[in-house]
mmCIF file of C-alpha atoms in Angstrom:
data_model
loop_
_atom_site.group_PDB
_atom_site.id
_atom_site.type_symbol
_atom_site.label_atom_id
_atom_site.label_comp_id
_atom_site.label_asym_id
_atom_site.label_seq_id
_atom_site.Cartn_x
_atom_site.Cartn_y
_atom_site.Cartn_z
ATOM 1 C CA MET A 1410 -108.858 -32.490 -71.776
ATOM 2 C CA ALA A 1411 -110.350 -29.325 -69.947
ATOM 3 C CA VAL A 1412 -106.815 -27.998 -69.644
ATOM 4 C CA LYS A 1413 -105.993 -28.498 -73.084
ATOM 5 C CA HIS A 1414 -109.274 -26.787 -74.035
ATOM 6 C CA GLU A 1415 -108.328 -23.857 -71.817
ATOM 7 C CA LEU A 1416 -104.773 -23.417 -73.219
ATOM 8 C CA GLY A 1417 -106.612 -23.605 -76.945
ATOM 9 C CA ASP A 1418 -108.751 -20.674 -75.710
ATOM 10 C CA ILE A 1419 -105.738 -18.741 -74.331
ATOM 11 C CA ARG A 1420 -103.667 -19.465 -77.603
ATOM 12 C CA GLY A 1421 -106.275 -17.923 -79.492
ATOM 13 C CA LYS A 1422 -106.243 -15.026 -77.424
ATOM 14 C CA VAL A 1423 -102.642 -14.863 -78.024
ATOM 15 C CA GLU A 1424 -102.458 -15.105 -81.472
ATOM 16 C CA GLU A 1425 -105.454 -12.341 -81.845
ATOM 17 C CA GLY A 1426 -103.342 -10.047 -79.499
ATOM 18 C CA ILE A 1427 -106.098 -10.141 -76.984
ATOM 19 C CA ARG A 1428 -105.349 -9.254 -73.283
ATOM 20 C CA LEU A 1429 -104.839 -12.460 -70.914
ATOM 21 C CA SER A 1430 -106.930 -12.459 -67.584
ATOM 22 C CA ASP A 1431 -105.714 -13.542 -64.177
ATOM 23 C CA GLU A 1432 -107.341 -16.986 -64.779
ATOM 24 C CA ASP A 1433 -105.538 -17.391 -68.226
ATOM 25 C CA ALA A 1434 -102.195 -16.700 -66.406
ATOM 26 C CA LEU A 1435 -103.100 -19.024 -63.389
ATOM 27 C CA ALA A 1436 -104.099 -21.745 -65.908
ATOM 28 C CA LEU A 1437 -100.806 -21.231 -67.734
ATOM 29 C CA TYR A 1438 -98.763 -21.740 -64.352
ATOM 30 C CA LEU A 1439 -101.040 -24.865 -63.466
ATOM 31 C CA SER A 1440 -100.396 -26.515 -66.704
ATOM 32 C CA ARG A 1441 -97.495 -28.631 -67.557
ATOM 33 C CA ASP A 1442 -97.648 -28.094 -71.434
ATOM 34 C CA LEU A 1443 -94.253 -26.364 -71.202
ATOM 35 C CA LEU A 1444 -93.860 -26.602 -74.933
ATOM 36 C CA SER A 1445 -97.230 -25.338 -75.850
ATOM 37 C CA ILE A 1446 -96.980 -22.174 -73.521
ATOM 38 C CA GLY A 1447 -93.403 -21.846 -75.008
ATOM 39 C CA GLU A 1448 -94.794 -21.771 -78.589
ATOM 40 C CA MET A 1449 -97.228 -19.267 -77.649
ATOM 41 C CA ALA A 1450 -94.583 -16.934 -75.759
ATOM 42 C CA GLN A 1451 -92.994 -17.115 -78.960
ATOM 43 C CA ILE A 1452 -95.750 -15.770 -81.080
ATOM 44 C CA ALA A 1453 -95.989 -12.905 -78.685
ATOM 45 C CA ASN A 1454 -92.294 -12.128 -78.434
ATOM 46 C CA ARG A 1455 -92.027 -12.362 -82.373
ATOM 47 C CA ARG A 1456 -94.877 -9.769 -82.502
ATOM 48 C CA ALA A 1457 -92.565 -7.264 -80.259
ATOM 49 C CA ASN A 1458 -89.069 -8.163 -81.113
ATOM 50 C CA GLY A 1459 -89.033 -10.371 -84.222
ATOM 51 C CA ASP A 1460 -85.832 -12.256 -83.898
ATOM 52 C CA ARG A 1461 -83.817 -9.900 -82.011
ATOM 53 C CA VAL A 1462 -82.188 -10.806 -78.726
ATOM 54 C CA HIS A 1463 -80.807 -7.969 -76.747
ATOM 55 C CA PHE A 1464 -77.624 -7.732 -74.430
ATOM 56 C CA ILE A 1465 -75.446 -5.001 -72.746
ATOM 57 C CA VAL A 1466 -72.095 -4.398 -71.997
ATOM 58 C CA ASN A 1467 -72.222 -3.274 -68.171
ATOM 59 C CA ARG A 1468 -70.554 -3.776 -65.114
ATOM 60 C CA HIS A 1469 -72.142 -4.461 -61.506
ATOM 61 C CA ILE A 1470 -70.911 -2.683 -58.393
ATOM 62 C CA ASN A 1471 -72.147 -3.462 -54.823
ATOM 63 C CA PRO A 1472 -70.924 -0.716 -52.743
ATOM 64 C CA THR A 1473 -71.924 -2.294 -49.295
ATOM 65 C CA ASN A 1474 -73.291 -5.581 -48.183
ATOM 66 C CA ILE A 1475 -73.879 -4.286 -44.509
ATOM 67 C CA CYS A 1476 -77.695 -3.707 -44.318
ATOM 68 C CA VAL A 1477 -80.157 -2.955 -41.453
ATOM 69 C CA ASN A 1478 -82.404 -5.806 -42.757
ATOM 70 C CA ARG A 1479 -82.339 -9.283 -42.554
ATOM 71 C CA CYS A 1480 -84.252 -11.043 -45.346
ATOM 72 C CA ARG A 1481 -84.643 -14.768 -44.819
ATOM 73 C CA PHE A 1482 -84.176 -15.184 -48.496
ATOM 74 C CA CYS A 1483 -80.862 -13.035 -48.810
ATOM 75 C CA ALA A 1484 -77.253 -14.081 -48.112
ATOM 76 C CA PHE A 1485 -75.721 -11.104 -49.362
ATOM 77 C CA SER A 1486 -76.785 -8.871 -46.222
ATOM 78 C CA LYS A 1487 -74.384 -8.576 -43.120
ATOM 79 C CA LYS A 1488 -73.958 -6.813 -40.097
ATOM 80 C CA LYS A 1489 -71.373 -4.340 -39.534
ATOM 81 C CA GLU A 1490 -69.382 -6.763 -37.103
ATOM 82 C CA ASP A 1491 -69.557 -9.701 -39.362
ATOM 83 C CA GLN A 1492 -66.063 -10.768 -40.659
ATOM 84 C CA SER A 1493 -67.259 -10.702 -44.278
ATOM 85 C CA ALA A 1494 -68.837 -7.386 -44.212
ATOM 86 C CA TYR A 1495 -67.478 -4.706 -46.346
ATOM 87 C CA THR A 1496 -68.188 -1.173 -47.761
ATOM 88 C CA LEU A 1497 -66.180 0.111 -50.880
ATOM 89 C CA THR A 1498 -64.402 3.476 -50.582
ATOM 90 C CA MET A 1499 -65.375 6.095 -53.258
ATOM 91 C CA GLU A 1500 -61.794 5.131 -54.860
ATOM 92 C CA GLU A 1501 -62.652 1.578 -55.242
ATOM 93 C CA ILE A 1502 -66.186 2.193 -56.603
ATOM 94 C CA LEU A 1503 -64.277 4.803 -59.320
ATOM 95 C CA ARG A 1504 -61.820 1.977 -60.020
ATOM 96 C CA ARG A 1505 -64.276 -0.530 -60.966
ATOM 97 C CA ALA A 1506 -66.169 2.163 -62.875
ATOM 98 C CA HIS A 1507 -62.674 2.803 -64.691
ATOM 99 C CA GLU A 1508 -62.516 -0.851 -65.604
ATOM 100 C CA ALA A 1509 -66.309 -0.584 -67.097
ATOM 101 C CA TRP A 1510 -64.911 2.468 -69.086
ATOM 102 C CA GLU A 1511 -61.691 0.255 -70.297
ATOM 103 C CA GLN A 1512 -64.384 -2.630 -71.382
ATOM 104 C CA ASN A 1513 -66.531 0.017 -73.225
ATOM 105 C CA ALA A 1514 -69.251 -0.612 -71.044
ATOM 106 C CA THR A 1515 -72.386 1.634 -71.644
ATOM 107 C CA GLU A 1516 -73.925 0.916 -68.128
ATOM 108 C CA ILE A 1517 -72.854 0.721 -64.338
ATOM 109 C CA HIS A 1518 -75.555 -1.237 -62.558
ATOM 110 C CA ILE A 1519 -75.146 -0.407 -58.694
ATOM 111 C CA VAL A 1520 -77.305 -1.907 -55.820
ATOM 112 C CA GLY A 1521 -76.398 -2.660 -52.392
ATOM 113 C CA GLY A 1522 -77.485 -3.075 -48.764
ATOM 114 C CA LEU A 1523 -79.126 -0.598 -46.454
ATOM 115 C CA HIS A 1524 -75.987 0.825 -44.669
ATOM 116 C CA PRO A 1525 -76.776 2.136 -41.105
ATOM 117 C CA ASP A 1526 -74.165 4.997 -41.276
ATOM 118 C CA LEU A 1527 -73.753 5.874 -44.610
ATOM 119 C CA PRO A 1528 -75.677 9.272 -45.246
ATOM 120 C CA PHE A 1529 -77.658 10.103 -48.345
ATOM 121 C CA ASP A 1530 -74.887 12.570 -49.345
ATOM 122 C CA PHE A 1531 -72.408 9.686 -49.931
ATOM 123 C CA TYR A 1532 -74.844 8.422 -52.572
ATOM 124 C CA LEU A 1533 -75.121 11.713 -54.335
ATOM 125 C CA ASP A 1534 -71.447 12.162 -54.346
ATOM 126 C CA MET A 1535 -70.944 8.667 -55.824
ATOM 127 C CA LEU A 1536 -73.254 9.470 -58.784
ATOM 128 C CA ARG A 1537 -71.746 12.931 -59.322
ATOM 129 C CA SER A 1538 -68.287 11.438 -59.333
ATOM 130 C CA LEU A 1539 -69.206 8.825 -61.453
ATOM 131 C CA ARG A 1540 -70.865 11.259 -63.961
ATOM 132 C CA GLU A 1541 -68.018 13.645 -63.889
ATOM 133 C CA ARG A 1542 -65.437 10.992 -64.765
ATOM 134 C CA TYR A 1543 -67.307 8.732 -67.168
ATOM 135 C CA PRO A 1544 -70.234 10.910 -68.587
ATOM 136 C CA ALA A 1545 -70.912 8.682 -71.391
ATOM 137 C CA ILE A 1546 -71.806 5.668 -68.862
ATOM 138 C CA HIS A 1547 -75.199 5.183 -68.074
ATOM 139 C CA ILE A 1548 -75.743 4.865 -64.154
ATOM 140 C CA GLN A 1549 -78.712 2.286 -63.364
ATOM 141 C CA ALA A 1550 -78.749 2.193 -59.713
ATOM 142 C CA PHE A 1551 -80.775 1.502 -56.362
ATOM 143 C CA THR A 1552 -83.700 -0.505 -55.570
ATOM 144 C CA ALA A 1553 -86.937 0.929 -54.820
ATOM 145 C CA VAL A 1554 -85.996 -0.297 -51.162
ATOM 146 C CA GLU A 1555 -83.033 1.894 -51.276
ATOM 147 C CA ILE A 1556 -84.924 4.671 -52.464
ATOM 148 C CA ASP A 1557 -87.381 4.428 -49.788
ATOM 149 C CA TYR A 1558 -84.274 4.172 -47.205
ATOM 150 C CA PHE A 1559 -82.872 7.275 -48.678
ATOM 151 C CA ALA A 1560 -86.093 9.073 -47.997
ATOM 152 C CA ARG A 1561 -86.220 7.890 -44.323
ATOM 153 C CA ILE A 1562 -82.530 8.821 -43.532
ATOM 154 C CA ALA A 1563 -82.597 12.203 -45.266
ATOM 155 C CA GLY A 1564 -86.030 13.230 -44.035
ATOM 156 C CA LEU A 1565 -87.159 14.014 -47.359
ATOM 157 C CA SER A 1566 -90.244 13.140 -49.727
ATOM 158 C CA LEU A 1567 -90.037 10.648 -52.214
ATOM 159 C CA ALA A 1568 -90.311 13.253 -54.825
ATOM 160 C CA GLU A 1569 -87.371 15.207 -53.622
ATOM 161 C CA VAL A 1570 -84.899 12.190 -53.006
ATOM 162 C CA ILE A 1571 -85.411 11.044 -56.806
ATOM 163 C CA LEU A 1572 -85.070 14.485 -58.182
ATOM 164 C CA GLN A 1573 -81.813 14.882 -56.150
ATOM 165 C CA LEU A 1574 -80.507 11.387 -57.241
ATOM 166 C CA LYS A 1575 -81.443 12.401 -60.992
ATOM 167 C CA GLU A 1576 -79.619 15.752 -60.964
ATOM 168 C CA ALA A 1577 -76.639 14.161 -59.552
ATOM 169 C CA GLY A 1578 -76.398 11.533 -62.265
ATOM 170 C CA LEU A 1579 -79.108 8.817 -61.760
ATOM 171 C CA GLY A 1580 -80.244 7.399 -65.008
ATOM 172 C CA SER A 1581 -82.410 4.506 -64.320
ATOM 173 C CA LEU A 1582 -83.336 1.990 -61.676
ATOM 174 C CA PRO A 1583 -82.795 -1.843 -62.107
ATOM 175 C CA GLY A 1584 -85.858 -3.046 -60.403
ATOM 176 C CA GLY A 1585 -85.015 -5.168 -57.546
ATOM 177 C CA GLY A 1586 -86.381 -5.404 -54.251
ATOM 178 C CA ALA A 1587 -89.808 -6.642 -55.481
ATOM 179 C CA GLU A 1588 -89.733 -10.095 -54.326
ATOM 180 C CA ILE A 1589 -93.423 -11.107 -53.965
ATOM 181 C CA PHE A 1590 -95.885 -8.404 -53.355
ATOM 182 C CA ALA A 1591 -98.276 -10.559 -51.374
ATOM 183 C CA PRO A 1592 -98.258 -9.493 -47.638
ATOM 184 C CA ARG A 1593 -98.565 -13.181 -46.539
ATOM 185 C CA VAL A 1594 -95.386 -14.229 -48.611
ATOM 186 C CA ARG A 1595 -93.677 -10.838 -47.664
ATOM 187 C CA GLU A 1596 -94.043 -11.447 -43.997
ATOM 188 C CA LYS A 1597 -92.588 -15.023 -44.360
ATOM 189 C CA ILE A 1598 -89.429 -14.095 -46.608
ATOM 190 C CA CYS A 1599 -88.784 -10.316 -45.803
ATOM 191 C CA PRO A 1600 -90.816 -8.701 -42.744
ATOM 192 C CA GLU A 1601 -88.601 -5.847 -42.268
ATOM 193 C CA LYS A 1602 -88.682 -4.847 -46.183
ATOM 194 C CA ILE A 1603 -91.095 -2.193 -47.370
ATOM 195 C CA SER A 1604 -94.372 -3.585 -48.447
ATOM 196 C CA GLY A 1605 -95.463 -4.304 -51.939
ATOM 197 C CA ASP A 1606 -97.675 -1.397 -52.141
ATOM 198 C CA ARG A 1607 -94.614 0.762 -50.964
ATOM 199 C CA TRP A 1608 -92.320 -0.821 -53.858
ATOM 200 C CA LEU A 1609 -95.092 0.106 -56.376
ATOM 201 C CA GLU A 1610 -95.779 3.597 -54.950
ATOM 202 C CA VAL A 1611 -91.634 4.209 -55.265
ATOM 203 C CA MET A 1612 -91.841 3.317 -58.797
ATOM 204 C CA GLU A 1613 -94.878 5.223 -59.828
ATOM 205 C CA ALA A 1614 -93.077 8.219 -58.297
ATOM 206 C CA VAL A 1615 -89.714 7.173 -60.072
ATOM 207 C CA HIS A 1616 -91.596 7.002 -63.521
ATOM 208 C CA ALA A 1617 -93.385 10.143 -62.615
ATOM 209 C CA ALA A 1618 -89.900 11.858 -62.481
ATOM 210 C CA GLY A 1619 -89.212 10.755 -66.035
ATOM 211 C CA LEU A 1620 -86.987 7.801 -64.956
ATOM 212 C CA LYS A 1621 -87.186 4.357 -66.411
ATOM 213 C CA SER A 1622 -87.010 1.208 -64.407
ATOM 214 C CA ASN A 1623 -87.291 -2.709 -64.577
ATOM 215 C CA ALA A 1624 -89.353 -4.815 -62.575
ATOM 216 C CA THR A 1625 -88.556 -8.172 -60.986
ATOM 217 C CA MET A 1626 -90.264 -10.964 -59.497
ATOM 218 C CA LEU A 1627 -88.790 -13.570 -57.131
ATOM 219 C CA TYR A 1628 -90.092 -17.229 -57.462
ATOM 220 C CA GLY A 1629 -89.276 -20.847 -56.166
ATOM 221 C CA HIS A 1630 -89.490 -20.077 -52.429
ATOM 222 C CA VAL A 1631 -92.827 -20.050 -50.411
ATOM 223 C CA GLU A 1632 -94.885 -18.274 -52.886
ATOM 224 C CA THR A 1633 -98.075 -19.872 -54.809
ATOM 225 C CA PRO A 1634 -99.090 -19.549 -58.463
ATOM 226 C CA GLU A 1635 -101.733 -17.135 -57.324
ATOM 227 C CA SER A 1636 -99.445 -15.023 -55.574
ATOM 228 C CA ARG A 1637 -97.328 -14.959 -58.670
ATOM 229 C CA VAL A 1638 -99.983 -14.002 -60.743
ATOM 230 C CA ASP A 1639 -101.183 -11.137 -58.242
ATOM 231 C CA HIS A 1640 -97.799 -9.665 -58.347
ATOM 232 C CA MET A 1641 -97.596 -9.572 -62.367
ATOM 233 C CA ARG A 1642 -101.153 -7.974 -62.120
ATOM 234 C CA ARG A 1643 -100.107 -5.176 -59.858
ATOM 235 C CA LEU A 1644 -96.949 -4.774 -61.962
ATOM 236 C CA ARG A 1645 -99.309 -4.744 -65.437
ATOM 237 C CA GLU A 1646 -101.732 -2.363 -63.686
ATOM 238 C CA LEU A 1647 -98.903 0.293 -62.991
ATOM 239 C CA GLN A 1648 -97.307 -0.062 -66.364
ATOM 240 C CA ASP A 1649 -100.740 0.777 -67.888
ATOM 241 C CA ARG A 1650 -100.880 3.996 -65.942
ATOM 242 C CA THR A 1651 -97.044 4.988 -66.250
ATOM 243 C CA GLY A 1652 -95.326 3.184 -69.229
ATOM 244 C CA GLY A 1653 -92.050 3.189 -67.260
ATOM 245 C CA PHE A 1654 -90.918 -0.218 -67.111
ATOM 246 C CA GLN A 1655 -88.643 -1.496 -69.465
ATOM 247 C CA SER A 1656 -88.159 -5.181 -68.788
ATOM 248 C CA PHE A 1657 -89.691 -7.932 -66.463
ATOM 249 C CA ILE A 1658 -87.160 -10.065 -65.046
ATOM 250 C CA PRO A 1659 -88.244 -13.551 -62.966
ATOM 251 C CA LEU A 1660 -85.506 -14.025 -60.768
ATOM 252 C CA ALA A 1661 -85.236 -17.718 -59.488
ATOM 253 C CA PHE A 1662 -84.750 -18.137 -55.821
ATOM 254 C CA GLN A 1663 -81.123 -19.053 -54.821
ATOM 255 C CA PRO A 1664 -81.536 -21.363 -51.491
ATOM 256 C CA GLY A 1665 -77.984 -21.956 -50.601
ATOM 257 C CA ASN A 1666 -76.776 -19.801 -47.546
ATOM 258 C CA THR A 1667 -80.394 -18.611 -46.637
ATOM 259 C CA ASP A 1668 -82.840 -19.215 -44.141
ATOM 260 C CA ILE A 1669 -85.364 -20.687 -46.643
ATOM 261 C CA VAL A 1670 -84.688 -24.299 -46.792
ATOM 262 C CA LYS A 1671 -85.563 -25.081 -50.349
ATOM 263 C CA SER A 1672 -84.391 -27.064 -53.388
ATOM 264 C CA PRO A 1673 -83.330 -25.038 -56.017
ATOM 265 C CA THR A 1674 -85.826 -24.066 -59.322
ATOM 266 C CA THR A 1675 -85.960 -26.622 -61.794
ATOM 267 C CA GLY A 1676 -85.504 -25.573 -65.547
ATOM 268 C CA VAL A 1677 -89.434 -26.170 -66.238
ATOM 269 C CA GLU A 1678 -89.997 -23.627 -63.473
ATOM 270 C CA ASP A 1679 -87.591 -20.833 -64.784
ATOM 271 C CA LEU A 1680 -88.766 -21.446 -68.447
ATOM 272 C CA MET A 1681 -92.425 -21.264 -67.142
ATOM 273 C CA ALA A 1682 -91.928 -18.287 -65.289
ATOM 274 C CA LEU A 1683 -90.271 -16.392 -68.221
ATOM 275 C CA ALA A 1684 -92.879 -17.593 -70.749
ATOM 276 C CA VAL A 1685 -95.758 -16.752 -68.455
ATOM 277 C CA GLY A 1686 -94.361 -13.445 -68.031
ATOM 278 C CA ARG A 1687 -94.304 -12.884 -71.832
ATOM 279 C CA LEU A 1688 -97.851 -13.746 -72.341
ATOM 280 C CA TYR A 1689 -99.519 -12.230 -69.438
ATOM 281 C CA LEU A 1690 -97.398 -9.012 -69.559
ATOM 282 C CA ASP A 1691 -98.643 -7.598 -72.627
ATOM 283 C CA ASN A 1692 -97.350 -3.984 -71.829
ATOM 284 C CA PHE A 1693 -93.927 -4.801 -71.340
ATOM 285 C CA ARG A 1694 -91.916 -5.108 -74.669
ATOM 286 C CA HIS A 1695 -88.794 -6.974 -72.974
ATOM 287 C CA ILE A 1696 -88.759 -9.854 -70.826
ATOM 288 C CA LYS A 1697 -85.071 -10.808 -69.526
ATOM 289 C CA ALA A 1698 -83.472 -13.974 -68.659
ATOM 290 C CA PHE A 1699 -80.835 -12.897 -66.077
ATOM 291 C CA TRP A 1700 -78.021 -15.603 -67.231
ATOM 292 C CA ILE A 1701 -76.327 -14.965 -63.812
ATOM 293 C CA ASN A 1702 -79.257 -16.415 -62.059
ATOM 294 C CA ILE A 1703 -80.211 -19.493 -64.315
ATOM 295 C CA GLY A 1704 -77.200 -20.054 -66.267
ATOM 296 C CA SER A 1705 -75.972 -19.675 -69.935
ATOM 297 C CA LYS A 1706 -77.566 -22.880 -71.199
ATOM 298 C CA LEU A 1707 -80.891 -22.434 -69.761
ATOM 299 C CA SER A 1708 -80.683 -18.729 -70.851
ATOM 300 C CA GLN A 1709 -79.992 -19.633 -74.341
ATOM 301 C CA LEU A 1710 -83.209 -22.119 -74.213
ATOM 302 C CA SER A 1711 -85.122 -19.309 -73.059
ATOM 303 C CA LEU A 1712 -84.926 -17.694 -76.341
ATOM 304 C CA PHE A 1713 -87.597 -19.968 -77.655
ATOM 305 C CA PHE A 1714 -89.675 -19.399 -74.345
ATOM 306 C CA GLY A 1715 -90.485 -15.709 -75.077
ATOM 307 C CA VAL A 1716 -87.183 -14.056 -73.764
ATOM 308 C CA ASP A 1717 -85.649 -11.146 -75.889
ATOM 309 C CA ASP A 1718 -82.826 -10.033 -73.332
ATOM 310 C CA ILE A 1719 -80.177 -11.852 -71.524
ATOM 311 C CA ASP A 1720 -78.591 -9.183 -69.614
ATOM 312 C CA GLY A 1721 -74.926 -8.578 -70.330
ATOM 313 C CA THR A 1722 -71.143 -8.758 -69.370
ATOM 314 C CA VAL A 1723 -71.986 -8.118 -66.015
ATOM 315 C CA VAL A 1724 -68.207 -8.734 -64.853
ATOM 316 C CA GLU A 1725 -68.779 -9.043 -60.998
ATOM 317 C CA GLU A 1726 -72.186 -10.193 -59.095
ATOM 318 C CA LYS A 1727 -72.395 -10.741 -55.443
ATOM 319 C CA ILE A 1728 -75.914 -11.004 -54.407
ATOM 320 C CA SER A 1729 -76.836 -14.094 -56.285
ATOM 321 C CA HIS A 1730 -73.612 -15.646 -55.851
ATOM 322 C CA ALA A 1731 -73.655 -15.149 -52.038
ATOM 323 C CA ALA A 1732 -76.858 -17.395 -52.031
ATOM 324 C CA GLY A 1733 -75.113 -20.133 -53.700
ATOM 325 C CA ALA A 1734 -75.402 -19.473 -57.435
ATOM 326 C CA MET A 1735 -72.787 -21.607 -59.463
ATOM 327 C CA THR A 1736 -72.687 -19.662 -62.725
ATOM 328 C CA GLY A 1737 -69.743 -17.683 -63.579
ATOM 329 C CA GLN A 1738 -69.564 -13.761 -62.787
ATOM 330 C CA GLU A 1739 -68.934 -12.444 -66.354
ATOM 331 C CA MET A 1740 -69.369 -13.193 -70.142
ATOM 332 C CA MET A 1741 -67.434 -11.769 -72.770
ATOM 333 C CA VAL A 1742 -69.361 -10.064 -75.890
ATOM 334 C CA ASP A 1743 -68.080 -12.664 -78.085
ATOM 335 C CA ASP A 1744 -69.684 -15.368 -76.228
ATOM 336 C CA LEU A 1745 -72.948 -13.508 -75.832
ATOM 337 C CA VAL A 1746 -73.006 -13.271 -79.454
ATOM 338 C CA ALA A 1747 -72.269 -16.782 -80.034
ATOM 339 C CA MET A 1748 -75.107 -17.901 -77.625
ATOM 340 C CA ILE A 1749 -77.579 -15.973 -79.405
ATOM 341 C CA ARG A 1750 -76.285 -16.909 -82.639
ATOM 342 C CA GLN A 1751 -76.438 -20.487 -82.235
ATOM 343 C CA ALA A 1752 -80.017 -20.213 -81.296
ATOM 344 C CA GLY A 1753 -80.874 -18.886 -84.668
ATOM 345 C CA LYS A 1754 -81.412 -15.297 -83.485
ATOM 346 C CA THR A 1755 -80.097 -11.907 -84.433
ATOM 347 C CA PRO A 1756 -77.897 -10.443 -81.371
ATOM 348 C CA VAL A 1757 -78.152 -6.870 -80.608
ATOM 349 C CA GLU A 1758 -76.199 -4.772 -78.249
ATOM 350 C CA ARG A 1759 -78.406 -2.353 -76.810
ATOM 351 C CA ASP A 1760 -77.806 0.440 -74.257
ATOM 352 C CA THR A 1761 -79.807 0.769 -70.910
ATOM 353 C CA LEU A 1762 -82.843 2.738 -72.633
ATOM 354 C CA TYR A 1763 -82.743 -0.030 -75.567
ATOM 355 C CA ASN A 1764 -81.191 2.237 -78.242
ATOM 356 C CA ILE A 1765 -79.239 0.029 -80.607
ATOM 357 C CA VAL A 1766 -75.513 0.133 -80.002
ATOM 358 C CA ARG A 1767 -74.709 -2.711 -82.567
ATOM 359 C CA GLU A 1768 -76.582 -5.519 -84.461
ATOM 360 C CA TRP A 1769 -75.015 -8.661 -85.799
ATOM 361 C CA PRO A 1770 -77.471 -9.515 -88.963
ATOM 362 C CA SER A 1771 -77.798 -13.348 -89.594
#
């Protein structure tokens, strides 16, 4: 009865638009009343987005899987001498971008490993080449981890690195590399990666430069409900200061081919992460279910748990699939529209900055 009463108090806050506390978020995570939490998340989402569900026509490009880090949760990174290691040439990157242009993509999404030999100029040249050939396509690229790495290999300040990337054609950041901010968790899953404090510092600098970004949270490994709440609190605090985050993307840990022995997340865990994100992160307008990560069916169901974005066409995804994700790698616009319409929602094709490209009225 205590939990029910607690949820009743939280529902009252949600209905009145009152910000939830850390204790409220923890109570939500510890509750098993998924349907009540989903209903509350729907109230919050409807206030922000009505019945609109967003998607984008995009193309992922991962320039290299060679990385100086060895994160325990990652199956994507390789050493140079590994048989499956690769680095795309500029010609191969541009060919993939041309395919995106032919498919009417409005966004190219670029993330990769921290290559020990590629200079900062390689990434600047890549951005310039893409912008010159496909000026209408928005380039969303690089995690905060990559930005920090560029600053180190170039011997430049964060501000100077971000400025040069922006001038070369960078439009926004996808928001990866956040994982879980808690040092105890980070030490177990990615001890070589930049700290949570540094990730937030990079994002604050990115926002100060006038660029938008997303924010992620990797869950379902060795973290606790308390560390998830701490993670979201720090995102919410930064968003209060900068307003630079566009969407929150909880990412379900994919255990296959990694050094962390763990069962995959359940549908309940996935829906709970999305719904609690919607309820707690009241200053994030958009909550994204990455269908590549949790599958199209659960992504469709998440539209009743506070989600208003299901990402996009994607076309080629290597990181989650390296860790054993069993989903496809591409979804056509007609399939995305059908998924949304069958849930009784209004499909909206957006661009990276959430400007409406096309809407399918009910």
